[in-house]
PDB file of N, CA, C and O in Angstrom:
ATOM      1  N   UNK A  48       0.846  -1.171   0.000  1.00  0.00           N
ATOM      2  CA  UNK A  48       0.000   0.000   0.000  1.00  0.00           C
ATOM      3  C   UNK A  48       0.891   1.233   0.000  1.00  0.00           C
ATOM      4  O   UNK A  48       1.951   1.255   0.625  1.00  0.00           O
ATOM      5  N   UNK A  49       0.300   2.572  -0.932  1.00  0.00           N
ATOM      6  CA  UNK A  49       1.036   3.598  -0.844  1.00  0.00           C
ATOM      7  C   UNK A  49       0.546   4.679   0.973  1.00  0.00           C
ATOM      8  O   UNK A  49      -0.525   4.926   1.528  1.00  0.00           O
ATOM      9  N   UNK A  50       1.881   4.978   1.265  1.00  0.00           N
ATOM     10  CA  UNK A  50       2.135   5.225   2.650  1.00  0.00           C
ATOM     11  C   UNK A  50       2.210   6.684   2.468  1.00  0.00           C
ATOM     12  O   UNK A  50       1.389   7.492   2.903  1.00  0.00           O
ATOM     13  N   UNK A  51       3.368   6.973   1.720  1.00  0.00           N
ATOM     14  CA  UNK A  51       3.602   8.397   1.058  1.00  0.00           C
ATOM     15  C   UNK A  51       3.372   8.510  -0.582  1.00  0.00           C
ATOM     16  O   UNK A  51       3.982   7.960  -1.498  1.00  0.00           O
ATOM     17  N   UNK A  52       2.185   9.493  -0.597  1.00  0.00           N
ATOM     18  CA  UNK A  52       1.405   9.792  -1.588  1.00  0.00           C
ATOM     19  C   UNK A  52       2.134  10.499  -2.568  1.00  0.00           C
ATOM     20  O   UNK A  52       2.299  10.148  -3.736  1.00  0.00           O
ATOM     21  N   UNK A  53       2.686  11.824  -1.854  1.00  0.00           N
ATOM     22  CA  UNK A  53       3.658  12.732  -2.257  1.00  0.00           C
ATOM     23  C   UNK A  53       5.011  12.222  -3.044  1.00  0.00           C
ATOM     24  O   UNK A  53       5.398  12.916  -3.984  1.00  0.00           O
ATOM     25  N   UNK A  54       5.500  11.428  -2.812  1.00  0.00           N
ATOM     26  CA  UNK A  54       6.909  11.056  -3.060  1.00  0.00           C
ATOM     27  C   UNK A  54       6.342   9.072  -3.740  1.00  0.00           C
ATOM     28  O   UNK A  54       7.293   8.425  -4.178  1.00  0.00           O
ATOM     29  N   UNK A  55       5.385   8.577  -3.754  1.00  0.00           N
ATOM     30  CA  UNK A  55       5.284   7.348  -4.351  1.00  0.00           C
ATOM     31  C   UNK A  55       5.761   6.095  -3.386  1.00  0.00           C
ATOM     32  O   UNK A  55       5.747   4.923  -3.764  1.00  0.00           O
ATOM     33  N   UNK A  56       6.139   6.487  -2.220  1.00  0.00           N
ATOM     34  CA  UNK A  56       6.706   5.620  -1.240  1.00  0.00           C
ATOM     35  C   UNK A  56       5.880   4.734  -1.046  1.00  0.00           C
ATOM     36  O   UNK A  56       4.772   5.169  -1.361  1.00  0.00           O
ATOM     37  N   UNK A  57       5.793   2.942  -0.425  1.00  0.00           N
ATOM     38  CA  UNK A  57       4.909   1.814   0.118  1.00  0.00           C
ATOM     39  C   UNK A  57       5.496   1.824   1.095  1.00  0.00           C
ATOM     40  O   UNK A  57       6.496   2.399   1.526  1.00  0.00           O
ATOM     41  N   UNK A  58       4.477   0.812   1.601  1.00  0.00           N
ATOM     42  CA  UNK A  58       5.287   0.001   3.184  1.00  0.00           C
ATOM     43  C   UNK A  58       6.284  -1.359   2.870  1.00  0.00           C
ATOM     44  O   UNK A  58       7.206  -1.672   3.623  1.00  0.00           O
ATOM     45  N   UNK A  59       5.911  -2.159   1.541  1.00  0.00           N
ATOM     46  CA  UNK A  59       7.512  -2.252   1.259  1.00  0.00           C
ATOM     47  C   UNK A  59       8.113  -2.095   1.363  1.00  0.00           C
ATOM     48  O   UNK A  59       8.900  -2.858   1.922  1.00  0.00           O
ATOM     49  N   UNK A  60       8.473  -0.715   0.865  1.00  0.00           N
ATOM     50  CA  UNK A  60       9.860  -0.019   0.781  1.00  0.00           C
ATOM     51  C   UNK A  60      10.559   0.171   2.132  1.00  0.00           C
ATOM     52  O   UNK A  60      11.702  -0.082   2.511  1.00  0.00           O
ATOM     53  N   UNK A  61       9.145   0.872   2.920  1.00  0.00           N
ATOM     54  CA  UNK A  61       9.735   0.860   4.222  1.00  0.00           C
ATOM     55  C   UNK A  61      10.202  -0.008   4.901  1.00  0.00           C
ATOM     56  O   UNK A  61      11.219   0.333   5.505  1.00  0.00           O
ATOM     57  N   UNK A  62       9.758  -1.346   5.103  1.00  0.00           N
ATOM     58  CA  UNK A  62      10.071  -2.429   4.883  1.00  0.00           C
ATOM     59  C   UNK A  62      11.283  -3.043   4.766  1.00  0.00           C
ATOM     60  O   UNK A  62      12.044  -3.540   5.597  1.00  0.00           O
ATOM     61  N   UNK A  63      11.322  -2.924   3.647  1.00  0.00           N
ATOM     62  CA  UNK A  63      13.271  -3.045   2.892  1.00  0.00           C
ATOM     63  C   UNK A  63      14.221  -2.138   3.580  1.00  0.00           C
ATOM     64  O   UNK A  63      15.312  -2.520   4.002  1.00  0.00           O
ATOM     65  N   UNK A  64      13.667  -0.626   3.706  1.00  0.00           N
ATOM     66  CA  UNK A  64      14.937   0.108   4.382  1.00  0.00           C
ATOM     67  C   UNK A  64      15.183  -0.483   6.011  1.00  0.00           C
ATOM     68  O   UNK A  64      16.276  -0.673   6.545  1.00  0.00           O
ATOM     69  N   UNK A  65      13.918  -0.688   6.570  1.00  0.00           N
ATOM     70  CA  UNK A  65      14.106  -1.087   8.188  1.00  0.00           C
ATOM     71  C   UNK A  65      15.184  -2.596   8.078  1.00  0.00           C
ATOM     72  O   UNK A  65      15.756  -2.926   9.117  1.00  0.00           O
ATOM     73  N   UNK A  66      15.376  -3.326   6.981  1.00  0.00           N
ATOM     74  CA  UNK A  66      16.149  -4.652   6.460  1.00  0.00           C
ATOM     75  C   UNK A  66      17.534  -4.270   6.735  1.00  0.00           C
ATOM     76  O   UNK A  66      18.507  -4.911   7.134  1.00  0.00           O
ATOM     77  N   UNK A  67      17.314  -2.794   6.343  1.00  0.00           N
ATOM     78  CA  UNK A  67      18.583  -2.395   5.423  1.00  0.00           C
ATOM     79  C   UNK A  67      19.291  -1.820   6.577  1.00  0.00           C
ATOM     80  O   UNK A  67      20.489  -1.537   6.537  1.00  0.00           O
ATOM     81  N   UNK A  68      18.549  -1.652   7.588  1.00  0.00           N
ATOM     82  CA  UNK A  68      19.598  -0.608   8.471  1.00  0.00           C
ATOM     83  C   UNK A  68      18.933   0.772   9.064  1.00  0.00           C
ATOM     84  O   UNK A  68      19.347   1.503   9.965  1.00  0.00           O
ATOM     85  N   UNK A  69      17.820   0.869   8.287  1.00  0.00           N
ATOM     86  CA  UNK A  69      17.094   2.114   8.815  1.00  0.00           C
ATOM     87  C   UNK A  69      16.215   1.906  10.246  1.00  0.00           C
ATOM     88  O   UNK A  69      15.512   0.943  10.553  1.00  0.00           O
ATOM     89  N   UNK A  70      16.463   3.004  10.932  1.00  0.00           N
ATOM     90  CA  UNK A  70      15.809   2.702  12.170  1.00  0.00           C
ATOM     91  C   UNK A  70      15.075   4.499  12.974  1.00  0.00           C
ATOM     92  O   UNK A  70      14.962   4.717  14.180  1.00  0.00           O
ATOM     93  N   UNK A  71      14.716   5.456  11.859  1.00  0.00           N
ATOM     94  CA  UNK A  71      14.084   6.187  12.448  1.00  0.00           C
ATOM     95  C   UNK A  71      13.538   6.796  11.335  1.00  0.00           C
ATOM     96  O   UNK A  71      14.020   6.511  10.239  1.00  0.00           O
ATOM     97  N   UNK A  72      12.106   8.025  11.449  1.00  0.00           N
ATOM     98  CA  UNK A  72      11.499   7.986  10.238  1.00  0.00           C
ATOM     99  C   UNK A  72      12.967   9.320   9.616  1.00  0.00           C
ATOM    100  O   UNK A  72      13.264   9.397   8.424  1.00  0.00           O
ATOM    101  N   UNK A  73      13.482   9.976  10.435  1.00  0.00           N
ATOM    102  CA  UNK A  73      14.676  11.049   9.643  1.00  0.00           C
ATOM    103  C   UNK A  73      15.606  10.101   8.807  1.00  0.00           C
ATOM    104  O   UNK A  73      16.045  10.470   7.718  1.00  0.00           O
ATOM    105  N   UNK A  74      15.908   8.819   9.363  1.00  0.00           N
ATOM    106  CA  UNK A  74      16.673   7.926   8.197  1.00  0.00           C
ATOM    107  C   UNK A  74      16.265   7.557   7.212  1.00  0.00           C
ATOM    108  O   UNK A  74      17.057   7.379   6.286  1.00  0.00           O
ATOM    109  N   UNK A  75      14.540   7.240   6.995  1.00  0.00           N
ATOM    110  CA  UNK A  75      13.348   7.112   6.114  1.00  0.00           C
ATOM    111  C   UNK A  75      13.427   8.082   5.147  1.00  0.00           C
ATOM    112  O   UNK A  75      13.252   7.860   3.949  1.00  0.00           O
ATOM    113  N   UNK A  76      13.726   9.316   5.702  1.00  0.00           N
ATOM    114  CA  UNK A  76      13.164  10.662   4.804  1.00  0.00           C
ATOM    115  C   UNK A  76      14.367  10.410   4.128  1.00  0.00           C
ATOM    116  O   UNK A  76      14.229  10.328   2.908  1.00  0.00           O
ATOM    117  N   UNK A  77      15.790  10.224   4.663  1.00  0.00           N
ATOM    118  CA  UNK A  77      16.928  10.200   3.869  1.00  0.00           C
ATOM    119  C   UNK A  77      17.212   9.503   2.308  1.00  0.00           C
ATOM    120  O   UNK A  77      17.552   9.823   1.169  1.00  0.00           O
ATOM    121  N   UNK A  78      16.833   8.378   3.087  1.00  0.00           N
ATOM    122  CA  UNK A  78      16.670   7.295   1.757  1.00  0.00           C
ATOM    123  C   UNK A  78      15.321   7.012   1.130  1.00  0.00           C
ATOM    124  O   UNK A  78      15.367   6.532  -0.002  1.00  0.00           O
ATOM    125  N   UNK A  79      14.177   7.216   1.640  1.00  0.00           N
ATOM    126  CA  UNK A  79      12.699   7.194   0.592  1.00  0.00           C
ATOM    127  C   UNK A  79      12.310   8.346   0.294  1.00  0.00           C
ATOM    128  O   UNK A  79      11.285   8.378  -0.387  1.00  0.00           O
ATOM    129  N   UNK A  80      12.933   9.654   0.664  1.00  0.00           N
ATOM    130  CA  UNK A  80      11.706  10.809   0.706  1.00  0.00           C
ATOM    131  C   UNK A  80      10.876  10.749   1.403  1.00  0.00           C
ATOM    132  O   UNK A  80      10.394  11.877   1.302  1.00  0.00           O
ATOM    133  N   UNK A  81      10.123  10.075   2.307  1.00  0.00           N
ATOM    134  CA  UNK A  81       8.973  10.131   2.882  1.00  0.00           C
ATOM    135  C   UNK A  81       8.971  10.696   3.936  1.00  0.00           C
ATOM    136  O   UNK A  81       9.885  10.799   4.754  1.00  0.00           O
ATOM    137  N   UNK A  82       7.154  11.389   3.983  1.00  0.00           N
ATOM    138  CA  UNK A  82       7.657  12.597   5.140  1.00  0.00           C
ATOM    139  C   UNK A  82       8.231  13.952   5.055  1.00  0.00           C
ATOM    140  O   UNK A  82       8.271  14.755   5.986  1.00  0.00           O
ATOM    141  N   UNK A  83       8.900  14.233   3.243  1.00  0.00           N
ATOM    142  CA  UNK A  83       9.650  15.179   3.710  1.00  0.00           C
ATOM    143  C   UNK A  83       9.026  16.475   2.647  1.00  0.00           C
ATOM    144  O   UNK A  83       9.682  17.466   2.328  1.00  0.00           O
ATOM    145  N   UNK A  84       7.354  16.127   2.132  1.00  0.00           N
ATOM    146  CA  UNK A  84       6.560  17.046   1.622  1.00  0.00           C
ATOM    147  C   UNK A  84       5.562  17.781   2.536  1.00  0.00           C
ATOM    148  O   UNK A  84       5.618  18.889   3.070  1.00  0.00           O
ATOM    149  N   UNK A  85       4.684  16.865   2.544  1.00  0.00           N
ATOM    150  CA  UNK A  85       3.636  17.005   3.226  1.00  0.00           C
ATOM    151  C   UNK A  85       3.528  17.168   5.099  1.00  0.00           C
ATOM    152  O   UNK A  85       3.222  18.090   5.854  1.00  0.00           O
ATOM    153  N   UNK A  86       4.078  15.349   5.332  1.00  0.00           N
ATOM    154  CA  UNK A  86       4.868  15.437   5.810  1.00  0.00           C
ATOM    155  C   UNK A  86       3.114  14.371   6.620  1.00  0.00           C
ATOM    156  O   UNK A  86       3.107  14.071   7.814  1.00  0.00           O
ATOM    157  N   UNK A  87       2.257  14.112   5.958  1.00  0.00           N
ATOM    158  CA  UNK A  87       1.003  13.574   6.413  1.00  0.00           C
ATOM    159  C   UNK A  87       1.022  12.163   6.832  1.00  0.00           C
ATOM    160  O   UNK A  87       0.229  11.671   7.635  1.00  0.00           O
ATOM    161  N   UNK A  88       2.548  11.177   5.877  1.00  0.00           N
ATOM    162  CA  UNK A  88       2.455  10.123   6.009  1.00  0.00           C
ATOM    163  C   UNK A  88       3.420   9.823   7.813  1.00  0.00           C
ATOM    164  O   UNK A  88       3.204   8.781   8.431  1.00  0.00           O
ATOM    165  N   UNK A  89       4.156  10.633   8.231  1.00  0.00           N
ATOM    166  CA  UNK A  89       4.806  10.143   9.164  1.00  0.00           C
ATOM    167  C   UNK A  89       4.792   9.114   9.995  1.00  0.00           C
ATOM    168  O   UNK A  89       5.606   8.199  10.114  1.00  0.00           O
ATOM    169  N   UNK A  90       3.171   9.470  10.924  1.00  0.00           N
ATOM    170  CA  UNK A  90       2.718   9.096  11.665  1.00  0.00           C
ATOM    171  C   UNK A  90       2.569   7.251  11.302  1.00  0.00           C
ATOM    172  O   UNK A  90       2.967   6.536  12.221  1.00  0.00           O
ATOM    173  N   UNK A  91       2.063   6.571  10.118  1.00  0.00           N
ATOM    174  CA  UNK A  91       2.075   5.516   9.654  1.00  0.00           C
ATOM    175  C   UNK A  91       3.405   5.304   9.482  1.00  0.00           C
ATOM    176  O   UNK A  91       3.917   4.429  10.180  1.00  0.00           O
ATOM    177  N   UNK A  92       4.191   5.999   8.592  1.00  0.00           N
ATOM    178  CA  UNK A  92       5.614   5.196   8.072  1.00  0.00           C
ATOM    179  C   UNK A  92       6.384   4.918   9.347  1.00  0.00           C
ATOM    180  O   UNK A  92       7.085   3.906   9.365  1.00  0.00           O
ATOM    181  N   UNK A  93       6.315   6.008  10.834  1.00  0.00           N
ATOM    182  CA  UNK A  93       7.088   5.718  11.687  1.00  0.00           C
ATOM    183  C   UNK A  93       6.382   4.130  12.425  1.00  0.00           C
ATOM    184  O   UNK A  93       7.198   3.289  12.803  1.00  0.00           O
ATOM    185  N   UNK A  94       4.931   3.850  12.568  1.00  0.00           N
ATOM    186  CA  UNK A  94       4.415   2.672  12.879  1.00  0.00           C
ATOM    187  C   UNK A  94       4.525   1.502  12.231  1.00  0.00           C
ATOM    188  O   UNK A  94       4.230   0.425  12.750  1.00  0.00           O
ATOM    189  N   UNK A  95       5.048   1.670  10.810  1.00  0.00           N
ATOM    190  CA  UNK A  95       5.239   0.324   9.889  1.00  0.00           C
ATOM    191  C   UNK A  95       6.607   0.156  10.019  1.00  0.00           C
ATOM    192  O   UNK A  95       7.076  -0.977  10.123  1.00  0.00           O
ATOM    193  N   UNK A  96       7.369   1.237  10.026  1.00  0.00           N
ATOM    194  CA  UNK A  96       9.077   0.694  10.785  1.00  0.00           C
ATOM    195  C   UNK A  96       9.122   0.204  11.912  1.00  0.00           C
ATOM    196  O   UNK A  96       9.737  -0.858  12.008  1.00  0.00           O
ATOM    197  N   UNK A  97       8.397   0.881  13.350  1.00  0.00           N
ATOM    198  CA  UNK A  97       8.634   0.098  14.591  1.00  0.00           C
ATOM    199  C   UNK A  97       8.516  -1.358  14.421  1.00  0.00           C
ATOM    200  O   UNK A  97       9.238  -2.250  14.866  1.00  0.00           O
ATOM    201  N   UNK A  98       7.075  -1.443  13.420  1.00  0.00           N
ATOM    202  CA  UNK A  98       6.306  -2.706  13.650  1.00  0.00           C
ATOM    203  C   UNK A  98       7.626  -3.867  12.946  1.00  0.00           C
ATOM    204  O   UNK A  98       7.949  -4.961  13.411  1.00  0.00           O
ATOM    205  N   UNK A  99       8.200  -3.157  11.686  1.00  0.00           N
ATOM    206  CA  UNK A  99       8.957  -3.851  10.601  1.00  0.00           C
ATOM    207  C   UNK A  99      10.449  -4.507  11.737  1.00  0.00           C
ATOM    208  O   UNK A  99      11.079  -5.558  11.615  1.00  0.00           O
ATOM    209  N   UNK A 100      10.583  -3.571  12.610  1.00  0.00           N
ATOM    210  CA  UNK A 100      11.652  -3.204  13.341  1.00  0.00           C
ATOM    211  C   UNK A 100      11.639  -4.417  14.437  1.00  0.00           C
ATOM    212  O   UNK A 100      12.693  -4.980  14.732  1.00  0.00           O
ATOM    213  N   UNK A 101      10.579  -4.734  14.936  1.00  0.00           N
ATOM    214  CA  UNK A 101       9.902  -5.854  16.243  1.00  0.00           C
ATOM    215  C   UNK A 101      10.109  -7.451  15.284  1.00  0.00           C
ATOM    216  O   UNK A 101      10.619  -8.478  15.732  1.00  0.00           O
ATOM    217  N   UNK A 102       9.497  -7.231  13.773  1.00  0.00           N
ATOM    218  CA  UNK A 102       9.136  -8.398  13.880  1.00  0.00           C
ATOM    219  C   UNK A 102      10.926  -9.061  13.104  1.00  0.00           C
ATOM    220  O   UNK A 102      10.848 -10.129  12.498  1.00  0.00           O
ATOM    221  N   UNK A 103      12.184  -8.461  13.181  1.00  0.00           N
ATOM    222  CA  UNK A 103      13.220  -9.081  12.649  1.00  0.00           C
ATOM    223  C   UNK A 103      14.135  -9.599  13.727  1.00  0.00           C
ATOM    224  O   UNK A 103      14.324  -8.994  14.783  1.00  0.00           O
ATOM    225  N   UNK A 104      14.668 -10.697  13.425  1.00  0.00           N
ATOM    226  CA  UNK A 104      15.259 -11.588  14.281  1.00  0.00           C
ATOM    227  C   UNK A 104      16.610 -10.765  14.962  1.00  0.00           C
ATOM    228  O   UNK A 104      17.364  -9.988  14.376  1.00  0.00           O
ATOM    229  N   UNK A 105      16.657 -11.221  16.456  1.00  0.00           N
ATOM    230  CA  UNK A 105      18.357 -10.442  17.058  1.00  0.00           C
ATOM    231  C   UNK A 105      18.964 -10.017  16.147  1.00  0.00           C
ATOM    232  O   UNK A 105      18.519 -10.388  15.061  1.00  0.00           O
ATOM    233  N   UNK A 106      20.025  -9.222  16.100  1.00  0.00           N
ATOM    234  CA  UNK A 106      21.126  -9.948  15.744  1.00  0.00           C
ATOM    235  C   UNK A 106      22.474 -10.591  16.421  1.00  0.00           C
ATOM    236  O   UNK A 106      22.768 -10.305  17.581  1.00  0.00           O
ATOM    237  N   UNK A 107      23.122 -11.308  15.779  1.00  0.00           N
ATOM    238  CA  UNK A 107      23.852 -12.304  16.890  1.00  0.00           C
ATOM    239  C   UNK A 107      25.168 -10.987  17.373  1.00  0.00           C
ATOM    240  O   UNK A 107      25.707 -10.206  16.588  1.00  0.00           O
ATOM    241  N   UNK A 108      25.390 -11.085  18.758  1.00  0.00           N
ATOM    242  CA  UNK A 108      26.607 -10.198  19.238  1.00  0.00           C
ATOM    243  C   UNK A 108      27.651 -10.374  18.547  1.00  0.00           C
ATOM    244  O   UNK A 108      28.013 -11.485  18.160  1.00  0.00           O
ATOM    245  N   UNK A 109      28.528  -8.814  18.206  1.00  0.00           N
ATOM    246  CA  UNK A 109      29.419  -8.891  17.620  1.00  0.00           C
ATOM    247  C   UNK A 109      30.864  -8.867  18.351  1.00  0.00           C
ATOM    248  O   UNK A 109      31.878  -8.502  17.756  1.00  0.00           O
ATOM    249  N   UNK A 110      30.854  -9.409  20.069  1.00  0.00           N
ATOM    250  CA  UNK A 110      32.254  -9.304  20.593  1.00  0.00           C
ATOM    251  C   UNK A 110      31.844 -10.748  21.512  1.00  0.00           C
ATOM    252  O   UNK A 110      30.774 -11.349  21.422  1.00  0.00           O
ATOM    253  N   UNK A 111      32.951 -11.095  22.367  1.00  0.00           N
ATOM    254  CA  UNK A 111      32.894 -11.946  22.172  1.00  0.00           C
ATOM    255  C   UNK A 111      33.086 -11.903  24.085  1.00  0.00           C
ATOM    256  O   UNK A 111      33.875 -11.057  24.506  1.00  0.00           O
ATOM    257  N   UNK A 112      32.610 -12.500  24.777  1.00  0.00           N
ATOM    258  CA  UNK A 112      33.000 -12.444  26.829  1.00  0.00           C
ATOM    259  C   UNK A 112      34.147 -12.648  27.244  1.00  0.00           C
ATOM    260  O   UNK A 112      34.463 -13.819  27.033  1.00  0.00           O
ATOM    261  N   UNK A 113      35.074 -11.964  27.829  1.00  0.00           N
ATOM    262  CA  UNK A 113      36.465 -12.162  28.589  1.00  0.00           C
ATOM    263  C   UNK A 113      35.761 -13.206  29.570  1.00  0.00           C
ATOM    264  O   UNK A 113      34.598 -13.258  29.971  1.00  0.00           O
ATOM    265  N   UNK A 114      36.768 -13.947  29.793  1.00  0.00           N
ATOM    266  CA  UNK A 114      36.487 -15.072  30.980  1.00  0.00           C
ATOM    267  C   UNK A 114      37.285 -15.993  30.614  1.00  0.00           C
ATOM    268  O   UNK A 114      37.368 -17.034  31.267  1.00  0.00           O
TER     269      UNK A 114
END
């Protein structure tokens, strides 16, 4: 579904960027545009990242325990 009207953005996309590394809607606006016309879609695009954000697995630690 289109999220941002203004700029052509989905929740796909959003989607893919939260995959990618994105983790706030100012990182969103960076790489989709969204948010950064109107500015109407926020409120959703920031709820389909949290949500996108909850449902991806840990990731495994990158150091390792002295002991």
């Amino acid at each position: 579904m289109y999220v941002c009207v203004c700029r052509g953005v989905t929740d796909h996309q959003i989607r893919a960027a939260a995959r990618e590394g994105a983790s706030s809607v100012d990182e969103l606006r960076d790489c989709l545009g969204v948010a950064s016309r109107c500015g109407k879609c926020s409120a959703l695009a920031a709820d389909i990242l949290h949500e996108s954000l909850r449902e991806q697995p840990p990731q495994p630690a990158l150091y390792y325990a002295a002991g």
